[in-house]
XYZ file of C-alpha atoms in Angstrom:
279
model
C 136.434 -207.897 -92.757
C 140.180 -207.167 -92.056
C 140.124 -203.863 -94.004
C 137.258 -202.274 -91.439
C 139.118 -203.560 -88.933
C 142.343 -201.862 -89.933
C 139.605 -198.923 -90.407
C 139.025 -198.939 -87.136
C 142.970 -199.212 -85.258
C 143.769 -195.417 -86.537
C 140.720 -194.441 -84.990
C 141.082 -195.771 -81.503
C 145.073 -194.964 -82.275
C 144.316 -190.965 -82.725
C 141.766 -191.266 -79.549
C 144.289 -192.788 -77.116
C 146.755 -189.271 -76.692
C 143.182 -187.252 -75.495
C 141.879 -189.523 -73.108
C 145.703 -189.902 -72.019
C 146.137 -185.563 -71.495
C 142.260 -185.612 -70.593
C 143.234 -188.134 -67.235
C 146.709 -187.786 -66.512
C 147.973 -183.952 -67.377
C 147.318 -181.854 -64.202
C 146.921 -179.014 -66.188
C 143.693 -180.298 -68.006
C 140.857 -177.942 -67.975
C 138.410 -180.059 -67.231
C 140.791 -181.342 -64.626
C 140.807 -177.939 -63.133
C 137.335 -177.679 -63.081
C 136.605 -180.710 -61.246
C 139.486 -179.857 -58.813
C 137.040 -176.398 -57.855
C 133.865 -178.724 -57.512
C 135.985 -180.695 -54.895
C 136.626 -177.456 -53.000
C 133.325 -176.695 -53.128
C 131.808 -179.826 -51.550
C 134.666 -180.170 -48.999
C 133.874 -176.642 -47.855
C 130.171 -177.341 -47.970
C 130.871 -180.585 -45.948
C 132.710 -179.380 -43.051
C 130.269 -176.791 -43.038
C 127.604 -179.232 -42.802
C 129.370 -180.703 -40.013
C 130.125 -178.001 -37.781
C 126.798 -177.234 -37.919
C 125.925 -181.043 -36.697
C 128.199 -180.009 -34.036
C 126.707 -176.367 -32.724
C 122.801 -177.538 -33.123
C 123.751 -180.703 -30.784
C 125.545 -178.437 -27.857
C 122.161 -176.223 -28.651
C 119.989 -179.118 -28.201
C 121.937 -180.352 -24.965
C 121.695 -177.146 -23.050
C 117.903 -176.609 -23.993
C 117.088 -179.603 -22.870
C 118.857 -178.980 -19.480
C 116.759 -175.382 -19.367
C 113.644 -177.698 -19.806
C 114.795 -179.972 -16.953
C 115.741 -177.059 -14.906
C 111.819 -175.368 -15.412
C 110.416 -178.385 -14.240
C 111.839 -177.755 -10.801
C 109.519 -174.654 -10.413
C 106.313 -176.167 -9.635
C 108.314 -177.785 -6.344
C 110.074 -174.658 -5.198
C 108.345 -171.535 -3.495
C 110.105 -169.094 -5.231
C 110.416 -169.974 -8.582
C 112.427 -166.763 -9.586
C 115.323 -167.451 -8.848
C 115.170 -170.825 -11.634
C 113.388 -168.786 -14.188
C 116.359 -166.309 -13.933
C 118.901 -169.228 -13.544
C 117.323 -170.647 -16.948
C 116.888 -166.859 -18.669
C 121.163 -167.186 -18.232
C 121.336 -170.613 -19.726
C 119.252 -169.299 -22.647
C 121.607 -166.382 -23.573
C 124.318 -168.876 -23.902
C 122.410 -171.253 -26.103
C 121.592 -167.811 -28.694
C 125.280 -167.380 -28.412
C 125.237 -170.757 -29.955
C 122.898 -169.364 -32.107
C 125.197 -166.670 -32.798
C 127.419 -169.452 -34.203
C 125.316 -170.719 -36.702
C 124.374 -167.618 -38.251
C 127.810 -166.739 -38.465
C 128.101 -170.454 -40.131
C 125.284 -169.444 -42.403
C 126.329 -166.010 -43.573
C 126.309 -166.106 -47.517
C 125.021 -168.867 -47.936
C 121.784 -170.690 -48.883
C 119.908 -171.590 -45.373
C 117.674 -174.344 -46.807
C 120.982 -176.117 -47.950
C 122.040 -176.590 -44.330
C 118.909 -176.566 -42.752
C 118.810 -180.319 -41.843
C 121.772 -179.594 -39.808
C 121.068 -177.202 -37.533
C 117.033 -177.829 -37.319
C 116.752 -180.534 -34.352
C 118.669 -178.200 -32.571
C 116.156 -174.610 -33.228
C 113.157 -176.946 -32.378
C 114.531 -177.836 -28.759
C 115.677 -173.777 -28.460
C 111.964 -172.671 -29.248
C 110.426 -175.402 -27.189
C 112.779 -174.152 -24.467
C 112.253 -170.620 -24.935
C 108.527 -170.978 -25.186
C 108.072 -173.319 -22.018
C 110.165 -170.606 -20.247
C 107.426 -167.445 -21.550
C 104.744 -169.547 -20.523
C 105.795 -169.995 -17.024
C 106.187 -166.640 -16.804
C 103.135 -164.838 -19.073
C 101.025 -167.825 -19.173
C 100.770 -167.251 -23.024
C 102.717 -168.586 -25.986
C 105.537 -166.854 -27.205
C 105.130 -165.623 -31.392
C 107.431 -166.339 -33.740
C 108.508 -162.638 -34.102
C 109.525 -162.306 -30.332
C 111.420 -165.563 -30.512
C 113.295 -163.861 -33.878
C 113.887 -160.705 -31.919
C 116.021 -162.512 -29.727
C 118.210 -163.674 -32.031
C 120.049 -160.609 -33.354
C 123.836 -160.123 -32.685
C 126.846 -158.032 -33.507
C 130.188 -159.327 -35.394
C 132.948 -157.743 -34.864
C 136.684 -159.246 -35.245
C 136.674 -160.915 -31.483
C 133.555 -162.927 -32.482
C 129.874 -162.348 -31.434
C 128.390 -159.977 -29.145
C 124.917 -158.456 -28.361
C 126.387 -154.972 -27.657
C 129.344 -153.503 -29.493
C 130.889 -149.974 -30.720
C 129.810 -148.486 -33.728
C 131.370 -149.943 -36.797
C 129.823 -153.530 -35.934
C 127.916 -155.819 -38.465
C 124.728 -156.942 -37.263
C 123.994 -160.683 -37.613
C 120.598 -162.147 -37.775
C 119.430 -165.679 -37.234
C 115.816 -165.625 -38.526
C 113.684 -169.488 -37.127
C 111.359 -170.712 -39.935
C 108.066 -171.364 -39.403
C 108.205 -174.999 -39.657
C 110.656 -175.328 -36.609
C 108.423 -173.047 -34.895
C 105.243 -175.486 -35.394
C 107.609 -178.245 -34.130
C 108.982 -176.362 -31.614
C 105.700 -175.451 -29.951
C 104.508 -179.044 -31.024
C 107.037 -180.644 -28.492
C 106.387 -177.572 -25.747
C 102.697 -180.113 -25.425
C 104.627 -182.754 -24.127
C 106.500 -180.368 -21.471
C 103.145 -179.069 -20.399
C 101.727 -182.197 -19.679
C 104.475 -183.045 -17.643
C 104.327 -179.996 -15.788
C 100.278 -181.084 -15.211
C 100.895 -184.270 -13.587
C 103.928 -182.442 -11.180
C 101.637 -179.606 -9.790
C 98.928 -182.056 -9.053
C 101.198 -183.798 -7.305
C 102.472 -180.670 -5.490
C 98.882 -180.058 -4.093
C 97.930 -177.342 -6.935
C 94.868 -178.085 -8.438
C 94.213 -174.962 -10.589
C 96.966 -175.306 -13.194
C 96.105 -178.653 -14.989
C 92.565 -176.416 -15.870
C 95.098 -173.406 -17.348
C 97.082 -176.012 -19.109
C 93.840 -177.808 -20.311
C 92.468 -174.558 -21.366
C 96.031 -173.811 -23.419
C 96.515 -177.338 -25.033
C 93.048 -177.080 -26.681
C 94.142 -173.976 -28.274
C 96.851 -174.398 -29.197
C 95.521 -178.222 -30.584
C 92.633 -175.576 -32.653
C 95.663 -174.078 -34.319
C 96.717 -177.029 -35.671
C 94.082 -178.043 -36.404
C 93.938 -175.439 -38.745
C 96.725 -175.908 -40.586
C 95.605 -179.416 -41.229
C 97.657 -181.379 -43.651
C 98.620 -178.135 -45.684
C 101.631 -177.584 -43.240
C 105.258 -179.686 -43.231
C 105.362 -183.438 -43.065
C 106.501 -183.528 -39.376
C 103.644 -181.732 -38.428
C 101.395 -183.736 -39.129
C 103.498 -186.587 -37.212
C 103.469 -184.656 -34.080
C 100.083 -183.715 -34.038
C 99.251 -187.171 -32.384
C 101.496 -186.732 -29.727
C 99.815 -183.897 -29.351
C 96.989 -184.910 -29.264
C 97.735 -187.613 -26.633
C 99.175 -184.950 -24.356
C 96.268 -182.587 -24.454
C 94.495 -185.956 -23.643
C 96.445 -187.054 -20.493
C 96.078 -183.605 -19.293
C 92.110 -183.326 -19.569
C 91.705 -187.011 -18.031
C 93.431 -185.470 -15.169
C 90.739 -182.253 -15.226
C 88.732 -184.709 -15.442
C 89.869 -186.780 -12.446
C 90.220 -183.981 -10.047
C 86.748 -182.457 -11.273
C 84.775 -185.507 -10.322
C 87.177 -187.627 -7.920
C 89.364 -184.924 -6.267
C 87.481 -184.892 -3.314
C 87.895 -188.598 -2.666
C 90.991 -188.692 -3.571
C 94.331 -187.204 -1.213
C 96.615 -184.751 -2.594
C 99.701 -186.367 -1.995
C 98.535 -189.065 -3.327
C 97.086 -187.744 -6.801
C 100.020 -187.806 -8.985
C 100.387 -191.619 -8.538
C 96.910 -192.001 -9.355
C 97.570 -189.906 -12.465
C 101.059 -191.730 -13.338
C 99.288 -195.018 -13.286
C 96.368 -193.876 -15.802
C 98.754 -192.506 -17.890
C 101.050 -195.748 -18.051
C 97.359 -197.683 -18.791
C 96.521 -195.319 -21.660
C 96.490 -196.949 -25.005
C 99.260 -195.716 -26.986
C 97.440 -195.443 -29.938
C 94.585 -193.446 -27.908
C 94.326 -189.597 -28.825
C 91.747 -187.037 -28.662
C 89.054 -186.422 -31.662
């Protein structure tokens, strides 16, 4: 019993000086090549977060160009907001700029859950602004179109000497679907404020677009992403709220005073089942 345990005490003995150069010599190779993996994942980390950072200022001023297209159904002349909100765009695909600049080289799916919330609200912005003015939905190749700048040493720029790099930013699919998903909910909104602004033809238009665009995702079914499929309820509820209202002003306009249809409408809405959605 002693002897294998004297075996043994060499053994460990002649072990001790590796582990010993393997953890504490600097110059270690396999201390070297952990040191590069660090680099690597700190770079890819503050990456990650400066990303965070661009997509939310992206986010923020989209959602201000969606607050500021809502005031067109209560102004005369709504060209002067559609141009005021055409300006606001340009600086969010300057923002846009950024992140392609971010992603240059590098793997876009790898950082695509850091920049995506912020694409989504920049097509649903971009796409409630072309139907204002075209009454149509924007495609995703117009949207990409957009979205192409030149580098040069100063930073980004949409027009530059020869000699510039040009810089692409290309929107996936998915945050197109989601995108246009969300543009429902804007829609519906924008029902219920032009009813209560005495127009009574563009809740039919906006019917009339929901359902199709509802057929094309229908469509797609559950073959497409995940977060489709979540939004195609809300979806769903939207293109609902917007046909009780056809509905409302089809059978009860006549009873019913202009100024006062929108409350009538806000209060059916608030009574709507949650849950409730269209078949």
């Amino acid at each position: 019993m002693s002897k294998r345990e004297g075996e043994g005490c060499p053994r460990k003995n002649a072990d001790a000086p590796q582990d010993r150069d393997g953890s504490g010599n600097p110059s270690s190779p396999v201390i070297a090549v952990f040191k590069v993996f660090q680099q690597e994942l700190d770079t890819k980390h503050d990456k990650y977060e400066r990303l965070v950072k661009i997509s939310r200022d992206v986010t923020i001023e989209s959602k201000r160009t969606i607050f500021l297209l809502h005031r067109v159904t209560s102004v005369p002349d709504a060209e002067d907001i559609l141009n005021e909100a055409e300006t606001k765009l340009d600086l969010v695909r300057q923002k846009i700029g950024q992140i392609a600049e971010e992603l240059r080289g590098e793997d876009i799916f790898q950082f695509h859950r850091a920049f995506t919330p912020g694409i989504q609200e920049y097509v649903e912005a971009v796409s409630f602004l072309h139907y204002i003015r075209h009454r149509s939905l924007i495609s995703l190749e117009e949207i990409n179109a957009r979205l192409v700048f030149m580098r040069t040493e100063k930073g980004l720029a949409e027009a530059q000497p020869a000699g510039s790099q040009v810089l692409t930013f290309q929107v996936t699919p998915s945050d197109y679907l989601l995108g246009v998903a969300d543009l429902t909910g804007e829609l519906m909104r924008m029902c219920i404020s032009s009813v209560g602004n005495g127009d009574i033809d563009t809740p039919f238009q906006l019917s009339q677009f929901l359902r199709q665009i509802h057929d094309g995702f229908s469509y797609i079914g559950n073959t497409g992403p995940y977060e489709v499929s979540k939004k195609l309820h809300t979806l769903r509820q939207s293109l609902g709220k917007v046909e009780d209202a056809c509905y409302t002003l089809r059978v009860r306009g006549s009873e019913i005073p202009k100024h006062m249809l929108a409350d009538v409408f806000s209060s059916r809405t608030a009574l709507m089942d949650p849950e409730e959605g269209v078949v």
